[in-house]
mmCIF file of C-alpha atoms in Angstrom:
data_model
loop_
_atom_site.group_PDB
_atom_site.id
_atom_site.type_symbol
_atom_site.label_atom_id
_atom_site.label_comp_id
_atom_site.label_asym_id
_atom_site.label_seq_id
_atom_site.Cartn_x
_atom_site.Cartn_y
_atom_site.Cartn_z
ATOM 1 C CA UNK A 52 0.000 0.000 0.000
ATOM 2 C CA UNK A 53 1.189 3.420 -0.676
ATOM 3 C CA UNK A 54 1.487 6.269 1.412
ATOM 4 C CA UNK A 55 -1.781 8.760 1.904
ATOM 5 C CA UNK A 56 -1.773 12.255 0.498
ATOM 6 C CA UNK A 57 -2.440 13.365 3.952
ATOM 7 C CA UNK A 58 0.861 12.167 4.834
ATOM 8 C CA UNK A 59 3.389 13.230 2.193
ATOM 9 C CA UNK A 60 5.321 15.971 2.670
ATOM 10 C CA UNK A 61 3.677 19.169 1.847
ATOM 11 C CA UNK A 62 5.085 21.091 -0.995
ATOM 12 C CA UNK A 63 7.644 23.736 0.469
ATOM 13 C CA UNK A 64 5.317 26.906 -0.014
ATOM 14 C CA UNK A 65 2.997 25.493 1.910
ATOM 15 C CA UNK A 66 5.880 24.930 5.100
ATOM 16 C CA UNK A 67 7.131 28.730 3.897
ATOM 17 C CA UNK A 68 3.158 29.708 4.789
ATOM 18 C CA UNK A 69 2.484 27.505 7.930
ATOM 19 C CA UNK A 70 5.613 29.259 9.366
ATOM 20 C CA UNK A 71 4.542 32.510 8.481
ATOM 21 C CA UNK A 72 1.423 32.600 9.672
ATOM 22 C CA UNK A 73 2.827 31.043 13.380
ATOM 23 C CA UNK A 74 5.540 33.428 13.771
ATOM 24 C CA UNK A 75 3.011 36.587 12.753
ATOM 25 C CA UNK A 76 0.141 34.959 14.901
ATOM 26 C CA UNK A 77 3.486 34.792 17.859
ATOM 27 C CA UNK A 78 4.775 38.299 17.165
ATOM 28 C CA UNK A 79 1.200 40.164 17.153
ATOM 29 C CA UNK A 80 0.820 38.485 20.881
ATOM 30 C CA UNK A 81 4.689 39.400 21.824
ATOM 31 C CA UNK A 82 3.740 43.117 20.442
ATOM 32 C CA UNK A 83 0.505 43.224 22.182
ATOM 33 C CA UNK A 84 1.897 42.044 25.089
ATOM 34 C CA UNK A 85 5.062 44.247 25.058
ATOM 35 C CA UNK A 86 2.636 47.196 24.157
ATOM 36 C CA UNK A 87 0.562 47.231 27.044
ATOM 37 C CA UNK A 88 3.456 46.410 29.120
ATOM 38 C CA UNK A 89 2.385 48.310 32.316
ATOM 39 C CA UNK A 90 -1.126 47.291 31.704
ATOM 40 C CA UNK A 91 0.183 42.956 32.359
ATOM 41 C CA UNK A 92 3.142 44.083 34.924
ATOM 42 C CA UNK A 93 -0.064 45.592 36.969
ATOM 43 C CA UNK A 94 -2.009 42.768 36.785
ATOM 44 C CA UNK A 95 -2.332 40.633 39.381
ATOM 45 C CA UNK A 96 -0.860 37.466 38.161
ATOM 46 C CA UNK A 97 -1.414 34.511 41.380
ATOM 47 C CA UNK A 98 0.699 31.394 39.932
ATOM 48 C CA UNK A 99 -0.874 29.827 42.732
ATOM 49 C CA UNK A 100 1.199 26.745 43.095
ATOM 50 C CA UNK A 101 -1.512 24.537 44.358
ATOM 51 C CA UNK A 102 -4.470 24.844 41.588
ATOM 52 C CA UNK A 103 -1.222 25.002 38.870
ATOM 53 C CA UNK A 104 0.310 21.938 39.650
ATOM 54 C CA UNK A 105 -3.327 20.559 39.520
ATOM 55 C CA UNK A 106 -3.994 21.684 36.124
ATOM 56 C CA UNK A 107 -0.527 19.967 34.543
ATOM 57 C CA UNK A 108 -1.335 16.872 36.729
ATOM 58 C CA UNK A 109 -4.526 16.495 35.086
ATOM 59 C CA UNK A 110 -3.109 17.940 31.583
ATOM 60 C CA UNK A 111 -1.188 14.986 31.398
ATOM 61 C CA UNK A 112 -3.880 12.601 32.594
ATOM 62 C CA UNK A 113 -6.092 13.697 29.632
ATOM 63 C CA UNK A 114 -3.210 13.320 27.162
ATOM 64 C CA UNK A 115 -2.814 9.508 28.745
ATOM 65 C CA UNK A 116 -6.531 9.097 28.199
ATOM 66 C CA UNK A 117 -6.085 9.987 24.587
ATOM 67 C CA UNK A 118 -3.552 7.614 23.526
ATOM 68 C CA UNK A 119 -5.850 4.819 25.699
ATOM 69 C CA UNK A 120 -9.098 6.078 23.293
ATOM 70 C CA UNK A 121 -6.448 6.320 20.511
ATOM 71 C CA UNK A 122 -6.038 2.284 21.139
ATOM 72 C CA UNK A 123 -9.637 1.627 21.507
ATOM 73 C CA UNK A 124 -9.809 3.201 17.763
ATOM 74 C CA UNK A 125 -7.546 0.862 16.504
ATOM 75 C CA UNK A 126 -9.507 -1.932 17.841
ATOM 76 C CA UNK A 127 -12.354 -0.966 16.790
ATOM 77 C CA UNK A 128 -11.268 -2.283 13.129
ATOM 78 C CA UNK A 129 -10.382 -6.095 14.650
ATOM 79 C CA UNK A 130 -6.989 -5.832 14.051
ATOM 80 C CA UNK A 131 -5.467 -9.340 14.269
ATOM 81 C CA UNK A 132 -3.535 -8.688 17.303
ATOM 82 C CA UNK A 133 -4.186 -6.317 20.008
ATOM 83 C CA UNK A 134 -1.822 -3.414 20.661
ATOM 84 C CA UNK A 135 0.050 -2.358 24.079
ATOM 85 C CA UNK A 136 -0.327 0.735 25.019
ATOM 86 C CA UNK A 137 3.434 1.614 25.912
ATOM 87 C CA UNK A 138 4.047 1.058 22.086
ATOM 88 C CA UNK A 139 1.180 3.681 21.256
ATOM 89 C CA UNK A 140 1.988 6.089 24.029
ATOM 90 C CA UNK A 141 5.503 5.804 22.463
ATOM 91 C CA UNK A 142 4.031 6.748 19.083
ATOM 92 C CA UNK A 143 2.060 9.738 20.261
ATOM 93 C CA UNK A 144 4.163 11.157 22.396
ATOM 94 C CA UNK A 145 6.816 11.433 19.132
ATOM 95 C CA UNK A 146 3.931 11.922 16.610
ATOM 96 C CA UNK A 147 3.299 15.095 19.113
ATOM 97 C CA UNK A 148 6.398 16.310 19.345
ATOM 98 C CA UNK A 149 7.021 15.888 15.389
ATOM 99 C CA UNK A 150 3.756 17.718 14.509
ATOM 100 C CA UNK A 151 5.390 21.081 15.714
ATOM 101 C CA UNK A 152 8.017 20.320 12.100
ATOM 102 C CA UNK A 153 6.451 22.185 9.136
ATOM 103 C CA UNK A 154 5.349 19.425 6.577
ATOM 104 C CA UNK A 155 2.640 17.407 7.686
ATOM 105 C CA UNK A 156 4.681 14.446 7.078
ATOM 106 C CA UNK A 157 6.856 13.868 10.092
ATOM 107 C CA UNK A 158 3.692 13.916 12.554
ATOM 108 C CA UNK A 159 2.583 10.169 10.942
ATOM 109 C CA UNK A 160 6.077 8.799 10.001
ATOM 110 C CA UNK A 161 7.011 9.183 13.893
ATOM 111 C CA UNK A 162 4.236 7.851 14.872
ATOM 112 C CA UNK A 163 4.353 4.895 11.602
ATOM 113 C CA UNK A 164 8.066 4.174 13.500
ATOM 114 C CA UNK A 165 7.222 3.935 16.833
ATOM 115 C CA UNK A 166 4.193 1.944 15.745
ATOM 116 C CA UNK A 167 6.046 -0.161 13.863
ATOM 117 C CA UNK A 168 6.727 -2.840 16.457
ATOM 118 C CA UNK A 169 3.036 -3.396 16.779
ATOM 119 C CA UNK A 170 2.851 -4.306 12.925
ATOM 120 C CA UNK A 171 1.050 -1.252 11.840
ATOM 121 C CA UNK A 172 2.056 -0.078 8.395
ATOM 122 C CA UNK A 173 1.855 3.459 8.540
ATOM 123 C CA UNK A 174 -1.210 3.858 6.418
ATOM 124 C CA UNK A 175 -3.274 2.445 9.107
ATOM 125 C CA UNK A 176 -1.499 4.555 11.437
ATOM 126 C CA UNK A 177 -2.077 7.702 9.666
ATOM 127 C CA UNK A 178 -5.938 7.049 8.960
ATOM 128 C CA UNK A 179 -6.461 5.904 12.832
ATOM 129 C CA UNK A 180 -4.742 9.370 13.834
ATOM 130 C CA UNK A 181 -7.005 11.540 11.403
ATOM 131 C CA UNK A 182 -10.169 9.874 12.739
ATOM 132 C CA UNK A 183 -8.692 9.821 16.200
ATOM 133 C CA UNK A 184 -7.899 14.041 15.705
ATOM 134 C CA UNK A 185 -11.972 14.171 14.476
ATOM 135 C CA UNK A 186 -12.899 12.396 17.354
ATOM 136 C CA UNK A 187 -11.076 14.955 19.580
ATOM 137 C CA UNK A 188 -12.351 17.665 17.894
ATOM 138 C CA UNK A 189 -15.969 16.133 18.129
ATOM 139 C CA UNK A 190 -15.566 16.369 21.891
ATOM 140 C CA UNK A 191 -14.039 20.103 22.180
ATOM 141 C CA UNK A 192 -16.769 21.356 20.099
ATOM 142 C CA UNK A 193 -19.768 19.845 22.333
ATOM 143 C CA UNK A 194 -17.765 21.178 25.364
ATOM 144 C CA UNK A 195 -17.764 24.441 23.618
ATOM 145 C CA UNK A 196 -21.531 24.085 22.714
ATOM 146 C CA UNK A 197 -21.972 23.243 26.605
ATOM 147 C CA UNK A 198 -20.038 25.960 28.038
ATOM 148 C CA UNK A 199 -20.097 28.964 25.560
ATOM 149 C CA UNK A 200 -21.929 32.250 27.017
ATOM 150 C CA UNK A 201 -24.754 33.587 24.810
ATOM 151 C CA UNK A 202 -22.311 36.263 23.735
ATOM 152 C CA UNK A 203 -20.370 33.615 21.392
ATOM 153 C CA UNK A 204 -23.809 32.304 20.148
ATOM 154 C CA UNK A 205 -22.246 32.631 16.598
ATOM 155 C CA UNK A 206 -19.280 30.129 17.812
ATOM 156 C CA UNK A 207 -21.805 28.138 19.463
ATOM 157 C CA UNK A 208 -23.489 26.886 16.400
ATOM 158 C CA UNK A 209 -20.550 26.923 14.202
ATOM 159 C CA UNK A 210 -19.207 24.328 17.017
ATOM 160 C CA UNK A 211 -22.882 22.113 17.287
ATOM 161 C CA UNK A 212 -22.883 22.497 13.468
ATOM 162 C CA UNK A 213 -19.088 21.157 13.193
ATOM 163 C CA UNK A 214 -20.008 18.068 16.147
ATOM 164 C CA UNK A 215 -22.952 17.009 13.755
ATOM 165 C CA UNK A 216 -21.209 16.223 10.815
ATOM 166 C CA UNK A 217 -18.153 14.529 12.885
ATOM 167 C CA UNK A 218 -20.674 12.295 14.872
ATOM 168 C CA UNK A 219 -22.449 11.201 11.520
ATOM 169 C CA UNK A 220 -19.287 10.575 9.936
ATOM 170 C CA UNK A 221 -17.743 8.868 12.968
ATOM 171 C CA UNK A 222 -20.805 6.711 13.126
ATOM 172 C CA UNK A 223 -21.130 6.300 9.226
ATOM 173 C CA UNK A 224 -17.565 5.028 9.246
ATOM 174 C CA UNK A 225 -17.798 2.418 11.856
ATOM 175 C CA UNK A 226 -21.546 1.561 10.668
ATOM 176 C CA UNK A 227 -20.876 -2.016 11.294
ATOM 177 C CA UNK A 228 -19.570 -1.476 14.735
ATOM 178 C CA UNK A 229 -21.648 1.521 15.574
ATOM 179 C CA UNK A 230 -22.612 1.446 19.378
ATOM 180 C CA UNK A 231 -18.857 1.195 20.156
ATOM 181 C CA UNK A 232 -17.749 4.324 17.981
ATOM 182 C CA UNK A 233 -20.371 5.442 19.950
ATOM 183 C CA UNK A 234 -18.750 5.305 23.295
ATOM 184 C CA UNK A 235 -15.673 6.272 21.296
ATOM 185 C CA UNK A 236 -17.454 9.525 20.955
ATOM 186 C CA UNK A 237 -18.584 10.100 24.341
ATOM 187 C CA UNK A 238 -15.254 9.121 26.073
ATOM 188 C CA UNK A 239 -13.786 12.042 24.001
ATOM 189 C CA UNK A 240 -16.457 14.333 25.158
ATOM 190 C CA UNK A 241 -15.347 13.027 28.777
ATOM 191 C CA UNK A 242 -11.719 13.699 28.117
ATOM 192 C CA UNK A 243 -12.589 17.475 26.965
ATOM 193 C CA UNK A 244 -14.668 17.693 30.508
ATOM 194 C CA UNK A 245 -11.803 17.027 32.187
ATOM 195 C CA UNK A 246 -9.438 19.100 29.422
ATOM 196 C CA UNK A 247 -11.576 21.543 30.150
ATOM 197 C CA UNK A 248 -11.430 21.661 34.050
ATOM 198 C CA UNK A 249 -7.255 21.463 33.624
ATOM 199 C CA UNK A 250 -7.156 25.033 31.711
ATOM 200 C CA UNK A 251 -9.952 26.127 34.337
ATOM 201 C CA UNK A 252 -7.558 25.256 36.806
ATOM 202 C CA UNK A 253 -4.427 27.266 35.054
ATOM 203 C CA UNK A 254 -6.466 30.403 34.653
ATOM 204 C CA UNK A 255 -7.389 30.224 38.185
ATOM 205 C CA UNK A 256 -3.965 29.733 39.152
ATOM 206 C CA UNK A 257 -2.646 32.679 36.996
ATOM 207 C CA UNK A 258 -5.273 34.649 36.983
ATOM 208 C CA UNK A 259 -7.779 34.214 39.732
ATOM 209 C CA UNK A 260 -10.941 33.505 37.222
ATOM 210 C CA UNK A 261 -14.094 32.533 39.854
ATOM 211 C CA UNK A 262 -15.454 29.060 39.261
ATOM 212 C CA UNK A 263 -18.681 30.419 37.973
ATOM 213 C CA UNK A 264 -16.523 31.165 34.885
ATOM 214 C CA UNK A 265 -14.998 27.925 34.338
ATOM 215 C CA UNK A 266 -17.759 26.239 31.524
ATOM 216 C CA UNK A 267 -16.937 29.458 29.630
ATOM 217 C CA UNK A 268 -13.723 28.911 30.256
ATOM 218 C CA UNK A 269 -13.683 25.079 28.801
ATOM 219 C CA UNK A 270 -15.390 26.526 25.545
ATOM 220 C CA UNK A 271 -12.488 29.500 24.801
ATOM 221 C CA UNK A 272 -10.220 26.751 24.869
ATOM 222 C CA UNK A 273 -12.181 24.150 23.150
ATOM 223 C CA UNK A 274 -12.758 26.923 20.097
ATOM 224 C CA UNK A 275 -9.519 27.935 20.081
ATOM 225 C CA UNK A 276 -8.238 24.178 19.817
ATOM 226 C CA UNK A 277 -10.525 23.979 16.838
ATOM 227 C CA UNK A 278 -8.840 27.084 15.505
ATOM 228 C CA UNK A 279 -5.518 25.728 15.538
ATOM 229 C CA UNK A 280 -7.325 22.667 13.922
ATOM 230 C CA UNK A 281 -8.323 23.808 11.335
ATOM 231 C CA UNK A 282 -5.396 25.627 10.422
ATOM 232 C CA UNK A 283 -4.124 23.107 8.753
ATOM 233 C CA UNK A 284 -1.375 24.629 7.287
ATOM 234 C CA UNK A 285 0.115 25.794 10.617
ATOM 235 C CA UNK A 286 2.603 23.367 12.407
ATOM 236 C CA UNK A 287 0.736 22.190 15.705
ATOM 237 C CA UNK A 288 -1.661 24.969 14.961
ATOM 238 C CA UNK A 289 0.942 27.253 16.637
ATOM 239 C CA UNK A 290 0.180 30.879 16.722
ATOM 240 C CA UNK A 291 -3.269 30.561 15.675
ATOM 241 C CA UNK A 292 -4.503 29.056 18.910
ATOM 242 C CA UNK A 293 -3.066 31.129 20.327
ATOM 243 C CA UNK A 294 -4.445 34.492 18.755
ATOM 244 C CA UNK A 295 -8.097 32.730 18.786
ATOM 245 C CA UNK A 296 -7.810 32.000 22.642
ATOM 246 C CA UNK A 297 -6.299 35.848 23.090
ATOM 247 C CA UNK A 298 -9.368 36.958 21.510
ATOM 248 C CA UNK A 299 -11.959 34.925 23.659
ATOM 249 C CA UNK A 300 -9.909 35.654 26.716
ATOM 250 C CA UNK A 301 -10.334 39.550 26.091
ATOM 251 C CA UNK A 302 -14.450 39.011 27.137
ATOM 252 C CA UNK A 303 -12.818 39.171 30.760
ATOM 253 C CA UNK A 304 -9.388 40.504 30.597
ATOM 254 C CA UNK A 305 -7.444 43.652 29.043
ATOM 255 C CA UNK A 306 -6.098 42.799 25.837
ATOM 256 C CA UNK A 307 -2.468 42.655 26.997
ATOM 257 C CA UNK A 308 -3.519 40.138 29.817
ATOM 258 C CA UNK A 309 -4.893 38.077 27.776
ATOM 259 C CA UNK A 310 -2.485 37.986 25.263
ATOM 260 C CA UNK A 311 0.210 37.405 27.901
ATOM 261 C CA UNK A 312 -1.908 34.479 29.035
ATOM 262 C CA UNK A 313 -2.685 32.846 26.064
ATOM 263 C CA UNK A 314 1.548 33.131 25.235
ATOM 264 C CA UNK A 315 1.622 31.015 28.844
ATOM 265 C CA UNK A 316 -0.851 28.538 28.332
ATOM 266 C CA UNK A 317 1.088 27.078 25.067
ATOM 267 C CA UNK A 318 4.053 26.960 27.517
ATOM 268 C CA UNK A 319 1.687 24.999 29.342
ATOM 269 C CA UNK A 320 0.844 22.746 27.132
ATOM 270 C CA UNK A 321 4.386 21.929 25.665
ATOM 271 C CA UNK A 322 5.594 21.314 29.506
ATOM 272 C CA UNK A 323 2.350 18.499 29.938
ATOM 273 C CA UNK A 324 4.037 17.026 26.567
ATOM 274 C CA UNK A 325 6.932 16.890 27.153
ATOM 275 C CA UNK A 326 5.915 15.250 30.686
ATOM 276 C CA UNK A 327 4.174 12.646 28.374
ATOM 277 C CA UNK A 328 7.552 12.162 26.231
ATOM 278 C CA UNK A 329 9.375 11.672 29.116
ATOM 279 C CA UNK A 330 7.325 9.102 30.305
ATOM 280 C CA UNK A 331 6.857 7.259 27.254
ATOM 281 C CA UNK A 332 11.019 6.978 27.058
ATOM 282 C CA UNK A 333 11.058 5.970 30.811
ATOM 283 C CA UNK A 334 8.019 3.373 29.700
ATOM 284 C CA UNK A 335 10.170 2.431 26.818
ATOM 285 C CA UNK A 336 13.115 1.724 28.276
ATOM 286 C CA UNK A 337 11.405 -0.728 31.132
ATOM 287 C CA UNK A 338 9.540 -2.782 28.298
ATOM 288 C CA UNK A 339 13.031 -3.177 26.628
ATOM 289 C CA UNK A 340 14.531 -4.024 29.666
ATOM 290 C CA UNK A 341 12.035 -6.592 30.566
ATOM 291 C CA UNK A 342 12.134 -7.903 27.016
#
């Protein structure tokens, strides 16, 4: 079988563009947030240490969860043999990492090598991790639907609109198999509870957001995940989450707060990553050991 067009490499305008639009999407936060420099140094930022180490704790846990859904994909088309999950959380962890390369190729051969062991040919790999990615994004957008204030009622049914068509396709696709894609569906809306509650958490920690505004909270960074999604082009959809989170953030906070914030919670993200990298090498390295 040949490689998918969703996994060769993209042609090298299209890396020139992706990077582009990240660092512009970087440097209008760095400028905004430089700008209204006295406006963030006044603010008061908390880093409480308590609710912040929460949120990375269960940062990670949801990323865990997602490889473990990421498996029950893969069975969900009888594969001959099932998989172990250190061999997928090996695969994801590098997949993740890789997607931050411009070219859309090196996110699904890392994840084709690591998977390798399992016998997956990287086809297989590559079509489980764009259903598995729809999947994900089925669950942010009925967290946003959930948790969005009437003010973003425009976002709201862009997000029930965009959770339609995934579940029908989802369910379309595993026809035969149906009331498990099912649960597929609703353990990713589970995950994006509990992805939800982590960022809750961070704001809180950073900047002292009451729990009353936590659903609303869920959906900024549920629609700004999409964002990042859906620009396709953009390695890890850096930049452009970013800006789209600024912009929902700015409801509550000055516009150099928010951008400040937004710049941290990427940080925040990359640091519950590479906590799940480390401990798929330290994983690794036990298996082999035990071998």
């Amino acid at each position: 079988m040949g490689t998918p067009p969703s996994v060769r490499n993209a042609p090298r305008w299209q890396r020139w563009v992706g990077g582009l639009v990240a660092a512009s999407a970087l440097g209008f936060l760095l400028v905004n947030a430089v700008r209204h420099g006295r406006e963030v140094a006044a603010h008061a930022w908390r880093f409480a240490p308590v609710p912040l180490l929460a949120s990375l704790v269960l940062h990670v846990a949801v990323l865990l969860i997602g490889v473990a859904l990421w498996r029950e994909l893969l069975r969900l088309r009888s594969l001959d043999r099932d998989v172990a999950y250190s061999v997928l959380l090996r695969a994801w962890a590098w997949s993740s990492a890789a997607r931050y390369v411009p070219g859309a190729v090196w996110q699904f051969l890392a994840a084709g090598l690591w998977a390798r062991p399992a016998g997956l040919s990287l086809p297989r790999v590559a079509g489980s991790l764009i259903v598995h990615t729809a999947l994900s994004l089925f669950g942010a957008c009925v967290v946003a639907v959930l948790g969005a204030p009437v003010a973003w009622a425009p976002w709201r049914w862009a997000a029930a609109a965009a959770a339609g068509g995934v579940a029908a396709g989802a369910l379309f696709w595993a026809r035969r198999c149906w009331p498990r894609m099912a649960l597929l569906l609703l353990g990713h809306v589970g995950s994006w509870v509990l992805y939800g509650l982590a960022f809750a958490l961070l704001v809180q920690a950073a900047l002292g957001a009451p729990t009353t505004r936590w659903p609303a909270l869920a959906a900024a960074h549920a629609l700004s995940f999409g964002a990042g999604l859906l620009a396709v082009l953009v390695p890890g959809g850096l930049g452009v989450r970013e800006a789209a989170l600024w912009a929902l953030l700015a409801t509550w906070w000055p516009p150099g707060v928010s951008a400040a914030f937004a710049l941290v919670a990427r940080l925040w993200s990359l640091i519950a990553e590479l906590a799940v990298l480390a401990l798929a090498v330290v994983v690794g390295r036990t298996v082999m050991r035990n071998e």
